[in-house]
mmCIF file of C-alpha atoms in Angstrom:
data_model
loop_
_atom_site.group_PDB
_atom_site.id
_atom_site.type_symbol
_atom_site.label_atom_id
_atom_site.label_comp_id
_atom_site.label_asym_id
_atom_site.label_seq_id
_atom_site.Cartn_x
_atom_site.Cartn_y
_atom_site.Cartn_z
ATOM 1 C CA MET A 1 -87.012 10.595 -54.353
ATOM 2 C CA PHE A 2 -90.150 12.346 -55.846
ATOM 3 C CA PHE A 3 -90.397 9.591 -58.500
ATOM 4 C CA ILE A 4 -90.422 6.920 -55.871
ATOM 5 C CA LYS A 5 -93.033 8.755 -53.695
ATOM 6 C CA LYS A 6 -95.258 9.227 -56.783
ATOM 7 C CA LYS A 7 -94.900 5.523 -57.667
ATOM 8 C CA PHE A 8 -95.906 4.530 -54.048
ATOM 9 C CA ARG A 9 -98.822 6.951 -54.088
ATOM 10 C CA ASP A 10 -100.113 5.603 -57.384
ATOM 11 C CA TYR A 11 -99.825 2.046 -56.221
ATOM 12 C CA PHE A 12 -101.750 2.827 -53.074
ATOM 13 C CA CYS A 13 -104.446 4.661 -54.890
ATOM 14 C CA ARG A 14 -104.983 1.765 -57.313
ATOM 15 C CA LEU A 15 -105.047 -0.776 -54.375
ATOM 16 C CA ILE A 16 -107.644 1.265 -52.438
ATOM 17 C CA SER A 17 -109.728 1.547 -55.579
ATOM 18 C CA LYS A 18 -109.494 -2.112 -56.426
ATOM 19 C CA VAL A 19 -110.371 -3.503 -53.039
ATOM 20 C CA ASN A 20 -112.927 -0.725 -52.272
ATOM 21 C CA LEU A 21 -111.441 0.254 -48.857
ATOM 22 C CA SER A 22 -112.056 3.874 -49.312
ATOM 23 C CA PHE A 23 -115.535 3.561 -47.788
ATOM 24 C CA LEU A 24 -113.813 2.950 -44.453
ATOM 25 C CA LEU A 25 -112.377 6.411 -44.594
ATOM 26 C CA ASN A 26 -115.779 8.045 -45.225
ATOM 27 C CA SER A 27 -117.986 5.602 -43.479
ATOM 28 C CA LYS A 28 -120.135 8.397 -41.849
ATOM 29 C CA SER A 29 -121.274 9.643 -45.169
ATOM 30 C CA ARG A 30 -121.322 7.968 -48.573
ATOM 31 C CA ILE A 31 -122.313 11.299 -50.096
ATOM 32 C CA GLN A 32 -119.173 13.316 -50.863
ATOM 33 C CA LEU A 33 -118.740 17.024 -50.967
ATOM 34 C CA ARG A 34 -115.280 17.669 -52.312
ATOM 35 C CA VAL A 35 -113.264 20.545 -53.913
ATOM 36 C CA LEU A 36 -110.780 20.084 -56.701
ATOM 37 C CA ILE A 37 -107.611 22.181 -56.979
ATOM 38 C CA ILE A 38 -106.154 22.716 -60.401
ATOM 39 C CA HIS A 39 -103.283 25.066 -61.335
ATOM 40 C CA SER A 40 -101.855 25.955 -64.683
ATOM 41 C CA ILE A 41 -103.376 24.257 -67.682
ATOM 42 C CA ASN A 42 -101.146 24.085 -70.800
ATOM 43 C CA GLU A 43 -102.952 21.121 -72.388
ATOM 44 C CA GLU A 44 -106.645 21.927 -72.802
ATOM 45 C CA GLU A 45 -107.478 18.490 -74.132
ATOM 46 C CA LYS A 46 -106.415 16.755 -70.919
ATOM 47 C CA LEU A 47 -108.529 19.000 -68.879
ATOM 48 C CA LEU A 48 -111.464 18.131 -71.219
ATOM 49 C CA ASN A 49 -110.869 14.441 -70.750
ATOM 50 C CA LEU A 50 -110.694 14.877 -66.946
ATOM 51 C CA LEU A 51 -113.991 16.750 -66.751
ATOM 52 C CA LYS A 52 -115.653 14.222 -69.020
ATOM 53 C CA ASN A 53 -114.695 11.419 -66.666
ATOM 54 C CA LEU A 54 -115.658 13.275 -63.516
ATOM 55 C CA ASN A 55 -118.995 14.181 -65.068
ATOM 56 C CA LYS A 56 -119.988 10.651 -65.078
ATOM 57 C CA LYS A 57 -119.951 10.269 -61.353
ATOM 58 C CA TRP A 58 -120.084 13.695 -59.901
ATOM 59 C CA ARG A 59 -122.503 16.720 -59.875
ATOM 60 C CA PHE A 60 -120.620 19.946 -60.508
ATOM 61 C CA ILE A 61 -121.776 22.731 -58.163
ATOM 62 C CA THR A 62 -121.145 26.489 -58.221
ATOM 63 C CA PRO A 63 -119.238 28.431 -55.558
ATOM 64 C CA ASP A 64 -122.490 29.849 -54.212
ATOM 65 C CA GLN A 65 -124.057 26.481 -53.981
ATOM 66 C CA PHE A 66 -121.024 25.175 -52.153
ATOM 67 C CA PHE A 67 -121.321 28.122 -49.652
ATOM 68 C CA GLN A 68 -124.962 27.535 -49.158
ATOM 69 C CA ILE A 69 -124.268 23.857 -48.264
ATOM 70 C CA LEU A 70 -121.529 25.003 -45.811
ATOM 71 C CA ASP A 71 -124.007 27.460 -44.277
ATOM 72 C CA ASN A 72 -126.634 24.834 -43.891
ATOM 73 C CA LYS A 73 -128.900 26.563 -46.287
ATOM 74 C CA LYS A 74 -128.836 23.832 -48.824
ATOM 75 C CA THR A 75 -128.602 20.041 -48.624
ATOM 76 C CA ILE A 76 -127.085 17.515 -51.103
ATOM 77 C CA ASN A 77 -128.437 14.141 -52.045
ATOM 78 C CA GLN A 78 -125.589 13.119 -54.360
ATOM 79 C CA SER A 79 -121.811 13.502 -54.378
ATOM 80 C CA SER A 80 -120.886 16.990 -55.532
ATOM 81 C CA LEU A 81 -117.751 18.716 -56.688
ATOM 82 C CA LEU A 82 -116.542 22.361 -56.714
ATOM 83 C CA ILE A 83 -113.764 23.113 -59.136
ATOM 84 C CA THR A 84 -111.152 25.710 -58.064
ATOM 85 C CA PHE A 85 -108.025 27.113 -59.770
ATOM 86 C CA ASP A 86 -105.139 28.514 -57.811
ATOM 87 C CA ASP A 87 -102.615 31.269 -58.643
ATOM 88 C CA GLY A 88 -104.407 32.959 -61.528
ATOM 89 C CA PHE A 89 -102.245 32.013 -64.435
ATOM 90 C CA LYS A 90 -103.083 33.565 -67.711
ATOM 91 C CA ASP A 91 -103.723 30.326 -69.388
ATOM 92 C CA ASN A 92 -106.825 29.946 -67.257
ATOM 93 C CA LEU A 93 -108.510 32.008 -69.826
ATOM 94 C CA ASN A 94 -107.991 29.327 -72.486
ATOM 95 C CA ILE A 95 -110.138 26.787 -70.427
ATOM 96 C CA LEU A 96 -113.337 28.972 -69.996
ATOM 97 C CA PRO A 97 -114.921 27.410 -73.132
ATOM 98 C CA ILE A 98 -114.212 23.930 -71.695
ATOM 99 C CA LEU A 99 -115.881 24.807 -68.383
ATOM 100 C CA ASP A 100 -118.865 26.134 -70.407
ATOM 101 C CA LYS A 101 -119.253 22.549 -72.016
ATOM 102 C CA PHE A 102 -120.061 21.235 -68.583
ATOM 103 C CA SER A 103 -121.958 24.313 -67.232
ATOM 104 C CA ILE A 104 -119.174 24.609 -64.614
ATOM 105 C CA SER A 105 -118.987 27.820 -62.518
ATOM 106 C CA ALA A 106 -115.525 27.708 -61.077
ATOM 107 C CA LEU A 107 -113.673 29.628 -58.250
ATOM 108 C CA PHE A 108 -110.358 31.225 -59.216
ATOM 109 C CA PHE A 109 -108.052 32.113 -56.266
ATOM 110 C CA VAL A 110 -105.625 34.916 -57.213
ATOM 111 C CA CYS A 111 -102.900 36.941 -55.599
ATOM 112 C CA PRO A 112 -103.894 40.628 -55.927
ATOM 113 C CA GLY A 113 -100.458 41.940 -55.178
ATOM 114 C CA LEU A 114 -98.956 40.070 -58.065
ATOM 115 C CA VAL A 115 -101.784 41.224 -60.348
ATOM 116 C CA GLN A 116 -100.758 44.851 -59.465
ATOM 117 C CA LEU A 117 -96.979 44.216 -60.019
ATOM 118 C CA GLN A 118 -97.292 42.697 -63.556
ATOM 119 C CA ASN A 119 -96.494 46.002 -65.146
ATOM 120 C CA SER A 120 -92.993 45.762 -63.762
ATOM 121 C CA ASN A 121 -90.732 44.080 -66.180
ATOM 122 C CA THR A 122 -88.072 43.336 -63.637
ATOM 123 C CA LEU A 123 -89.601 42.969 -60.228
ATOM 124 C CA PHE A 124 -92.563 40.800 -61.216
ATOM 125 C CA PRO A 125 -90.549 37.857 -62.833
ATOM 126 C CA LEU A 126 -88.183 37.765 -59.894
ATOM 127 C CA LEU A 127 -91.028 37.657 -57.362
ATOM 128 C CA ALA A 128 -92.883 35.068 -59.424
ATOM 129 C CA LYS A 129 -89.944 32.719 -59.514
ATOM 130 C CA LYS A 130 -89.280 33.077 -55.733
ATOM 131 C CA LEU A 131 -92.941 32.927 -54.618
ATOM 132 C CA PHE A 132 -94.306 30.281 -56.824
ATOM 133 C CA ARG A 133 -91.074 28.110 -56.651
ATOM 134 C CA ILE A 134 -91.194 27.252 -60.260
ATOM 135 C CA PRO A 135 -88.701 27.992 -63.048
ATOM 136 C CA LEU A 136 -89.358 30.906 -65.298
ATOM 137 C CA ILE A 137 -90.488 30.015 -68.701
ATOM 138 C CA ASP A 138 -89.933 32.433 -71.721
ATOM 139 C CA LYS A 139 -88.580 35.130 -69.441
ATOM 140 C CA ASP A 140 -91.635 35.513 -67.251
ATOM 141 C CA ILE A 141 -94.704 33.962 -65.893
ATOM 142 C CA GLU A 142 -97.947 35.593 -67.086
ATOM 143 C CA LEU A 143 -100.798 36.006 -64.719
ATOM 144 C CA LEU A 144 -104.308 37.222 -65.154
ATOM 145 C CA ASN A 145 -104.762 41.090 -64.958
ATOM 146 C CA TRP A 146 -107.747 43.039 -63.487
ATOM 147 C CA ASP A 147 -109.543 43.167 -66.942
ATOM 148 C CA ASP A 148 -109.153 39.328 -67.265
ATOM 149 C CA LEU A 149 -110.529 38.864 -63.686
ATOM 150 C CA ARG A 150 -113.467 40.980 -64.458
ATOM 151 C CA TYR A 151 -114.072 39.113 -67.764
ATOM 152 C CA ILE A 152 -114.016 35.859 -65.789
ATOM 153 C CA GLN A 153 -116.611 37.237 -63.353
ATOM 154 C CA ASP A 154 -118.804 38.244 -66.240
ATOM 155 C CA ARG A 155 -118.582 34.662 -67.580
ATOM 156 C CA GLY A 156 -120.254 33.439 -64.420
ATOM 157 C CA HIS A 157 -117.103 32.432 -62.387
ATOM 158 C CA SER A 158 -116.001 33.614 -58.978
ATOM 159 C CA ILE A 159 -112.804 35.077 -57.558
ATOM 160 C CA GLY A 160 -111.239 34.421 -54.195
ATOM 161 C CA ASN A 161 -108.180 35.532 -52.293
ATOM 162 C CA HIS A 162 -104.902 33.552 -52.486
ATOM 163 C CA SER A 163 -102.910 36.093 -50.203
ATOM 164 C CA LEU A 164 -101.310 39.270 -51.450
ATOM 165 C CA LEU A 165 -98.065 37.837 -52.875
ATOM 166 C CA HIS A 166 -98.323 34.110 -52.437
ATOM 167 C CA TYR A 167 -96.208 34.047 -49.297
ATOM 168 C CA GLN A 168 -96.111 31.025 -47.043
ATOM 169 C CA VAL A 169 -98.538 32.700 -44.568
ATOM 170 C CA ASN A 170 -97.764 30.488 -41.543
ATOM 171 C CA LYS A 171 -94.235 31.864 -41.623
ATOM 172 C CA LEU A 172 -95.460 35.538 -41.388
ATOM 173 C CA SER A 173 -95.762 37.371 -38.091
ATOM 174 C CA ILE A 174 -99.145 38.268 -36.832
ATOM 175 C CA LYS A 175 -98.560 41.894 -37.851
ATOM 176 C CA GLU A 176 -97.446 40.895 -41.414
ATOM 177 C CA LEU A 177 -100.318 38.559 -41.916
ATOM 178 C CA LYS A 178 -102.837 41.254 -40.712
ATOM 179 C CA GLU A 179 -101.311 43.666 -43.358
ATOM 180 C CA ASP A 180 -101.390 40.961 -46.003
ATOM 181 C CA ILE A 181 -105.153 40.281 -45.283
ATOM 182 C CA ASN A 182 -106.105 43.914 -45.131
ATOM 183 C CA LEU A 183 -104.281 44.959 -48.465
ATOM 184 C CA SER A 184 -105.247 41.888 -50.373
ATOM 185 C CA LYS A 185 -108.959 42.299 -49.453
ATOM 186 C CA SER A 186 -108.831 45.970 -50.321
ATOM 187 C CA LEU A 187 -107.400 45.325 -53.782
ATOM 188 C CA LEU A 188 -109.979 42.675 -54.659
ATOM 189 C CA GLU A 189 -112.861 44.831 -53.425
ATOM 190 C CA GLU A 190 -111.677 47.893 -55.293
ATOM 191 C CA ASN A 191 -111.119 46.147 -58.549
ATOM 192 C CA LEU A 192 -113.748 43.499 -58.816
ATOM 193 C CA LYS A 193 -117.542 43.144 -58.394
ATOM 194 C CA LYS A 194 -118.826 42.371 -54.949
ATOM 195 C CA SER A 195 -119.522 38.678 -54.451
ATOM 196 C CA LYS A 196 -119.734 36.111 -51.684
ATOM 197 C CA SER A 197 -116.583 34.478 -53.045
ATOM 198 C CA LEU A 198 -114.427 37.565 -51.895
ATOM 199 C CA GLU A 199 -115.035 36.229 -48.387
ATOM 200 C CA SER A 200 -113.033 33.177 -49.267
ATOM 201 C CA PHE A 201 -109.288 32.566 -48.830
ATOM 202 C CA SER A 202 -107.054 29.684 -49.979
ATOM 203 C CA TYR A 203 -103.733 28.968 -48.384
ATOM 204 C CA PRO A 204 -100.817 29.355 -50.731
ATOM 205 C CA PHE A 205 -99.113 25.893 -51.085
ATOM 206 C CA GLY A 206 -101.862 24.619 -48.836
ATOM 207 C CA GLY A 207 -100.401 21.544 -47.289
ATOM 208 C CA ALA A 208 -100.644 20.653 -43.627
ATOM 209 C CA GLU A 209 -97.021 21.787 -43.233
ATOM 210 C CA HIS A 210 -98.073 25.261 -44.417
ATOM 211 C CA ILE A 211 -100.954 25.746 -41.897
ATOM 212 C CA ASN A 212 -100.690 26.411 -38.124
ATOM 213 C CA ALA A 213 -103.153 27.376 -35.452
ATOM 214 C CA VAL A 214 -102.167 31.090 -35.321
ATOM 215 C CA SER A 215 -102.665 31.728 -39.037
ATOM 216 C CA LEU A 216 -105.773 29.635 -39.192
ATOM 217 C CA GLN A 217 -107.414 31.588 -36.347
ATOM 218 C CA LEU A 218 -106.556 35.005 -37.896
ATOM 219 C CA LEU A 219 -107.778 33.951 -41.320
ATOM 220 C CA ALA A 220 -110.934 32.559 -39.962
ATOM 221 C CA GLU A 221 -111.609 35.908 -38.140
ATOM 222 C CA ASN A 222 -111.303 37.749 -41.543
ATOM 223 C CA PHE A 223 -112.699 35.252 -44.028
ATOM 224 C CA LYS A 224 -115.877 33.235 -43.848
ATOM 225 C CA TYR A 225 -114.471 30.365 -45.896
ATOM 226 C CA VAL A 226 -110.795 29.234 -45.480
ATOM 227 C CA PHE A 227 -109.659 26.677 -48.095
ATOM 228 C CA SER A 228 -106.717 24.317 -47.664
ATOM 229 C CA GLY A 229 -104.775 21.832 -49.880
ATOM 230 C CA ILE A 230 -105.618 19.033 -47.493
ATOM 231 C CA ARG A 231 -107.703 16.247 -48.892
ATOM 232 C CA GLY A 232 -111.072 15.427 -47.453
ATOM 233 C CA ASN A 233 -114.858 15.157 -47.662
ATOM 234 C CA ASN A 234 -116.464 18.447 -46.531
ATOM 235 C CA ASN A 235 -119.811 16.657 -46.012
ATOM 236 C CA ILE A 236 -118.341 15.247 -42.728
ATOM 237 C CA ASN A 237 -116.035 18.253 -42.135
ATOM 238 C CA LYS A 238 -116.589 19.953 -38.684
ATOM 239 C CA ALA A 239 -113.254 21.849 -38.870
ATOM 240 C CA ASN A 240 -113.119 25.656 -39.573
ATOM 241 C CA ILE A 241 -111.034 24.851 -42.705
ATOM 242 C CA ILE A 242 -112.256 23.518 -46.035
ATOM 243 C CA TYR A 243 -110.618 20.430 -47.630
ATOM 244 C CA ARG A 244 -109.485 20.324 -51.182
ATOM 245 C CA ASP A 245 -108.072 17.577 -53.388
ATOM 246 C CA GLU A 246 -105.138 18.743 -55.786
ATOM 247 C CA VAL A 247 -105.081 16.838 -58.973
ATOM 248 C CA SER A 248 -102.941 16.957 -62.048
ATOM 249 C CA ILE A 249 -104.351 16.663 -65.517
ATOM 250 C CA ASN A 250 -101.499 14.329 -66.259
ATOM 251 C CA ASP A 251 -102.728 11.817 -63.698
ATOM 252 C CA ASP A 252 -104.361 8.562 -64.827
ATOM 253 C CA ILE A 253 -108.205 8.985 -64.033
ATOM 254 C CA GLU A 254 -108.027 5.986 -61.897
ATOM 255 C CA ILE A 255 -105.631 7.847 -59.474
ATOM 256 C CA THR A 256 -107.936 10.904 -59.429
ATOM 257 C CA ASN A 257 -110.939 8.866 -58.755
ATOM 258 C CA SER A 258 -109.150 7.143 -55.964
ATOM 259 C CA PHE A 259 -108.210 10.577 -54.339
ATOM 260 C CA LEU A 260 -111.917 11.641 -54.662
ATOM 261 C CA LYS A 261 -113.023 8.356 -53.000
ATOM 262 C CA GLY A 262 -110.904 9.355 -49.974
ATOM 263 C CA SER A 263 -107.707 7.214 -50.279
ATOM 264 C CA PHE A 264 -105.586 9.637 -48.417
ATOM 265 C CA ASP A 265 -108.138 11.529 -46.288
ATOM 266 C CA LEU A 266 -107.206 9.863 -43.046
ATOM 267 C CA TYR A 267 -103.545 10.382 -43.614
ATOM 268 C CA TYR A 268 -103.979 14.283 -44.195
ATOM 269 C CA ARG A 269 -106.468 14.517 -41.253
ATOM 270 C CA PHE A 270 -103.877 13.174 -38.817
ATOM 271 C CA LYS A 271 -101.172 15.519 -40.342
ATOM 272 C CA LEU A 272 -103.509 18.584 -39.875
ATOM 273 C CA ILE A 273 -104.482 17.692 -36.243
ATOM 274 C CA LYS A 274 -100.839 17.150 -35.340
ATOM 275 C CA LEU A 275 -99.853 20.563 -36.664
ATOM 276 C CA ILE A 276 -102.633 22.859 -35.430
ATOM 277 C CA PHE A 277 -103.653 21.382 -32.126
#
């Protein structure tokens, strides 16, 4: 079933790209302000090729520049792209030199509770398997530790909040979500340098089905910037949630370009409206 869905998605993306229909989905603004989601990177060469291709058409911006644009303190005159990485996998360290090649300052969303639990040889692997919903590889999943995160900050990148333990937050009670927010914020503030990015949160999983009105309202009350996994152009975004485009380094560049042109924006917007209003 997944294979069939992917084949249909790829066919639709190529069709949109070839007949240039994507402008209909973003007719109010030809200038795009988009955010890319990337997860674990096990083949650095593929990431390098992806960024090379994106660099031809997009201007990479820093997290601080992105926040200034959202706050109406800065304007853009060309399509701009913020790069984000979710989950805080250890292999993210390997891609820092690649980001340097393009002068990219990225935003890394991490789960501080899992960072704390990594010293447990039994509890952490079980939690990682359950919460990330991926099979364990070589006995465990290695995540960034506090020293790694401070090093990433020192390299000019930013850290954001991805919930305490990567729970599906729309399934938590209000009390549980408040506790998650308070503890995760405290851990990040205690262990990392103060920065504007600590005011940002990205939904674990992040699809429209993982977001509801209650969780969004509570998160918006506690974080200035709430990121989703819903595709869209933030230059025409009036919602209190930030759109992001998830891409795979294994996708054909034509597919990625089609996503960033807005192939699926309307579809995701309707899904979000249906779920939270």
